[in-house]
CSV table of C-alpha atoms in Angstrom, one decimal:
chain,number,residue,atom,x,y,z
A,1,MET,CA,115.5,71.2,98.7
A,2,LYS,CA,113.0,68.4,98.4
A,3,ASN,CA,111.4,69.5,101.6
A,4,LEU,CA,111.5,73.1,100.4
A,5,ASN,CA,109.5,72.3,97.3
A,6,LYS,CA,106.9,70.3,99.3
A,7,LEU,CA,106.5,73.2,101.7
A,8,SER,CA,106.1,75.8,98.9
A,9,GLY,CA,103.5,73.5,97.3
A,10,LEU,CA,101.6,73.2,100.6
A,11,LEU,CA,101.7,77.0,101.1
A,12,LEU,CA,100.3,77.6,97.6
A,13,ILE,CA,97.4,75.2,98.3
A,14,GLY,CA,96.9,76.8,101.7
A,15,TYR,CA,96.8,80.2,100.0
A,16,VAL,CA,93.9,79.0,97.8
A,17,ILE,CA,92.1,77.3,100.7
A,18,PHE,CA,92.2,80.5,102.8
A,19,ILE,CA,90.9,82.5,99.9
A,20,PHE,CA,87.9,80.2,99.6
A,21,ILE,CA,87.3,80.2,103.4
A,22,ALA,CA,87.2,84.1,103.3
A,23,LEU,CA,84.9,83.9,100.3
A,24,ILE,CA,82.5,81.5,102.0
A,25,ILE,CA,82.3,83.6,105.1
A,26,SER,CA,81.6,86.7,102.9
A,27,ILE,CA,78.8,84.9,101.0
A,28,LYS,CA,77.3,83.2,104.1
A,29,PHE,CA,77.0,86.5,106.1
A,30,ASN,CA,76.2,88.6,103.0
A,31,ILE,CA,79.1,91.0,103.6
A,32,THR,CA,80.3,91.5,100.1
A,33,LEU,CA,81.0,95.2,99.9
A,34,PHE,CA,80.1,97.6,97.1
A,35,THR,CA,81.0,101.2,96.5
A,36,SER,CA,77.7,101.7,94.7
A,37,ASP,CA,75.8,101.4,98.0
A,38,ILE,CA,77.8,102.6,100.9
A,39,ASN,CA,74.8,102.8,103.2
A,40,GLU,CA,74.0,99.1,102.8
A,41,SER,CA,77.7,98.1,103.0
A,42,LEU,CA,78.2,99.9,106.3
A,43,ILE,CA,75.0,98.4,107.8
A,44,LYS,CA,76.1,94.9,106.7
A,45,ILE,CA,79.5,95.3,108.3
A,46,ASN,CA,78.0,96.6,111.6
A,47,LEU,CA,75.5,93.7,111.8
A,48,ASN,CA,78.2,91.1,111.1
A,49,SER,CA,81.3,92.8,112.4
A,50,THR,CA,82.8,89.5,113.9
A,51,ALA,CA,82.3,87.7,110.6
A,52,HIS,CA,83.8,90.7,108.7
A,53,ILE,CA,86.9,90.7,110.8
A,54,THR,CA,87.2,86.9,110.6
A,55,GLU,CA,86.9,87.0,106.8
A,56,LEU,CA,89.6,89.7,106.6
A,57,ILE,CA,91.9,87.6,108.9
A,58,PHE,CA,91.6,84.6,106.5
A,59,ASP,CA,92.1,86.9,103.5
A,60,THR,CA,95.2,88.6,104.9
A,61,THR,CA,96.6,85.2,106.0
A,62,SER,CA,96.2,84.0,102.4
A,63,SER,CA,98.4,86.9,101.2
A,64,ILE,CA,101.0,86.0,103.8
A,65,LEU,CA,101.0,82.4,102.6
A,66,LEU,CA,101.5,83.5,99.0
A,67,ILE,CA,104.4,85.8,100.0
A,68,THR,CA,106.1,83.0,101.9
A,69,ALA,CA,105.5,80.5,99.1
A,70,SER,CA,106.9,83.0,96.6
A,71,LEU,CA,110.1,83.5,98.7
A,72,LEU,CA,110.6,79.7,98.8
A,73,LEU,CA,110.0,79.4,95.0
A,74,SER,CA,112.6,82.1,94.4
A,75,ILE,CA,115.1,79.7,96.2
A,76,LEU,CA,113.9,76.7,94.2
A,77,PHE,CA,114.1,78.5,90.9
A,78,LYS,CA,117.3,80.5,91.7
A,79,LYS,CA,119.0,79.5,88.5
A,80,LYS,CA,116.1,80.8,86.3
A,81,THR,CA,115.9,84.6,85.8
A,82,ILE,CA,112.3,84.6,84.6
A,83,ALA,CA,111.2,82.6,87.7
A,84,LEU,CA,113.1,85.0,90.0
A,85,ILE,CA,111.3,87.9,88.4
A,86,ALA,CA,108.0,86.0,88.7
A,87,SER,CA,108.6,85.5,92.4
A,88,LEU,CA,109.2,89.2,92.8
A,89,TRP,CA,105.9,90.0,91.1
A,90,LEU,CA,104.0,87.5,93.3
A,91,ILE,CA,105.6,88.9,96.4
A,92,ILE,CA,104.7,92.5,95.5
A,93,GLY,CA,101.1,91.3,94.6
A,94,GLY,CA,100.8,89.5,98.0
A,95,ILE,CA,102.1,92.6,99.9
A,96,ILE,CA,99.6,94.9,98.1
A,97,LEU,CA,96.7,92.5,98.9
A,98,ALA,CA,97.7,92.3,102.5
A,99,ILE,CA,98.0,96.1,102.8
A,100,HIS,CA,94.6,96.7,101.0
A,101,ASN,CA,92.8,95.0,103.9
A,102,MET,CA,94.0,97.7,106.4
A,103,GLY,CA,91.2,99.9,105.1
A,104,ASN,CA,88.7,97.1,105.3
A,105,PHE,CA,89.6,96.4,108.9
A,106,ALA,CA,89.1,100.1,109.7
A,107,LEU,CA,85.7,100.0,108.1
A,108,THR,CA,84.5,97.9,111.0
A,109,TRP,CA,84.8,100.9,113.3
A,110,VAL,CA,83.6,103.4,110.7
A,111,ALA,CA,80.4,101.3,110.3
A,112,LYS,CA,79.8,101.2,114.0
A,113,GLU,CA,80.1,105.0,114.2
A,114,TYR,CA,77.9,105.3,111.1
A,115,VAL,CA,74.9,103.5,112.5
A,116,ASN,CA,75.1,105.3,115.8
A,117,SER,CA,76.0,108.7,114.4
A,118,SER,CA,73.9,111.8,114.3
A,119,PRO,CA,72.5,113.0,110.9
A,120,PHE,CA,75.2,115.7,110.9
A,121,ASN,CA,78.0,113.2,110.7
A,122,VAL,CA,76.4,110.6,108.4
A,123,GLU,CA,77.6,112.2,105.1
A,124,THR,CA,81.1,112.7,106.4
A,125,LEU,CA,81.3,109.0,107.4
A,126,LYS,CA,79.8,107.9,104.1
A,127,THR,CA,82.4,109.9,102.2
A,128,SER,CA,85.2,108.4,104.3
A,129,ALA,CA,83.9,104.9,103.9
A,130,PHE,CA,83.6,105.4,100.1
A,131,SER,CA,87.2,106.5,99.9
A,132,MET,CA,88.4,103.5,102.0
A,133,LEU,CA,86.3,101.0,99.9
A,134,LEU,CA,87.4,102.4,96.6
A,135,THR,CA,91.1,102.3,97.7
A,136,ALA,CA,90.7,98.7,98.9
A,137,LYS,CA,89.1,97.7,95.6
A,138,TRP,CA,91.8,99.3,93.6
A,139,GLY,CA,94.3,97.4,95.9
A,140,VAL,CA,92.6,94.1,94.8
A,141,THR,CA,92.9,95.0,91.1
A,142,ILE,CA,96.5,96.1,91.3
A,143,GLY,CA,97.6,93.3,93.6
A,144,SER,CA,95.8,90.7,91.4
A,145,PHE,CA,97.6,92.2,88.3
A,146,PHE,CA,101.0,91.6,89.9
A,147,ILE,CA,100.0,88.0,90.8
A,148,ILE,CA,98.7,87.3,87.3
A,149,ILE,CA,101.8,88.6,85.6
A,150,GLY,CA,103.9,86.6,88.1
A,151,THR,CA,101.9,83.5,87.3
A,152,ILE,CA,102.3,83.9,83.5
A,153,LEU,CA,106.1,84.4,84.0
A,154,TYR,CA,106.3,81.2,86.2
A,155,ASN,CA,104.6,79.2,83.5
A,156,LEU,CA,106.9,80.4,80.9
A,157,SER,CA,109.8,79.2,83.0
A,158,ILE,CA,108.4,75.7,83.6
A,159,LEU,CA,107.3,75.0,80.1
A,160,LYS,CA,110.3,72.7,79.6
A,161,LEU,CA,109.5,70.9,82.8
A,162,SER,CA,105.8,70.4,82.2
A,163,LYS,CA,104.1,71.6,79.0
A,164,PRO,CA,100.5,70.8,80.1
A,165,ILE,CA,100.9,72.8,83.4
A,166,GLY,CA,102.8,75.6,81.7
A,167,TRP,CA,100.4,76.1,78.8
A,168,PHE,CA,97.3,75.8,81.1
A,169,GLY,CA,98.9,78.4,83.4
A,170,ILE,CA,99.5,80.8,80.6
A,171,PHE,CA,96.0,80.4,79.3
A,172,ALA,CA,94.5,80.8,82.8
A,173,GLY,CA,96.7,83.9,83.4
A,174,LEU,CA,95.5,85.5,80.2
A,175,LEU,CA,91.8,84.9,81.2
A,176,ALA,CA,92.5,86.3,84.6
A,177,LEU,CA,94.0,89.4,83.0
A,178,ILE,CA,90.8,89.9,81.0
A,179,SER,CA,88.8,89.6,84.2
A,180,LEU,CA,90.4,92.6,85.9
A,181,PRO,CA,88.8,95.5,84.1
A,182,LEU,CA,85.3,94.0,84.0
A,183,VAL,CA,84.4,94.8,87.6
A,184,TRP,CA,85.1,98.5,86.8
A,185,VAL,CA,83.0,98.5,83.7
A,186,ASP,CA,79.8,97.5,85.5
A,187,THR,CA,78.9,95.6,88.6
A,188,LYS,CA,76.8,93.2,86.5
A,189,TYR,CA,80.0,91.8,85.1
A,190,GLU,CA,81.4,91.0,88.5
A,191,MET,CA,80.4,87.3,88.4
A,192,LEU,CA,81.8,86.9,84.9
A,193,SER,CA,85.1,88.4,86.3
A,194,TYR,CA,85.2,85.8,89.1
A,195,ASN,CA,84.5,83.0,86.6
A,196,LEU,CA,87.4,84.1,84.3
A,197,TYR,CA,89.7,84.3,87.3
A,198,LEU,CA,88.8,80.8,88.6
A,199,PRO,CA,91.1,78.9,86.1
A,200,MET,CA,94.1,80.6,87.6
A,201,ILE,CA,93.1,79.5,91.1
A,202,LEU,CA,92.8,76.0,89.7
A,203,TRP,CA,96.3,76.3,88.2
A,204,GLN,CA,97.7,77.4,91.6
A,205,ILE,CA,96.3,74.2,93.2
A,206,ILE,CA,97.7,72.0,90.3
A,207,PHE,CA,101.1,73.7,90.6
A,208,GLY,CA,101.1,73.2,94.3
A,209,ILE,CA,100.4,69.5,93.9
A,210,TRP,CA,103.0,69.3,91.2
A,211,LEU,CA,105.6,70.8,93.6
A,212,ILE,CA,104.7,68.4,96.4
A,213,ARG,CA,105.0,65.3,94.1
A,214,ARG,CA,108.1,66.3,92.2
A,215,ASN,CA,110.9,64.2,93.6
A,216,VAL,CA,114.0,65.6,91.9
A,217,ASP,CA,116.9,67.9,92.7
A,218,TYR,CA,115.7,71.5,92.3
A,219,ASN,CA,118.4,72.9,90.2
A,220,PHE,CA,116.0,73.6,87.3
A,221,ALA,CA,118.8,73.7,84.8
């Protein structure tokens, strides 16, 4: 069980690292996608198709790491009902985030068709791309919602074990919950949304380190 908790901690930290790698690639190659400007988004994807696919591979892998970590945590916290429910929410969130990238992968080929298409097909491809991007962005919102709720529930279950980590996690989860609707209100709030979500990312790293360093029998009675 000791090795299991260390592995779950490492996976959680790996999940965060892979998210940041994906984000760095997206920023470096300017391939952040917006439904408000489909034409620009498709051109960016086509110009940086390799970077786009690489970023998606890291992003999808991060979701797989989260799912695996959550499965291990469900074993570690098997005697705590709240933690088991939290694990389920995290697993569902990870699955949604992994699935949402299917449309983003497909956009690589839609973008190629778009830039080489005749004027007759342009509008059809733009409509298709808009639908795929909108679905993907809702996938991020819904998947993140599950992860946030799972995080808050986990912190409720570990309050007796570590009050500082537990209360910080609950606070960070509530901030992240506030961040979700902001990106749908106006694109100018997107950076604020990211900033509000960051404390929860920080908590995931802290929680991962806590799991790695915690040298006790994991009965969590």
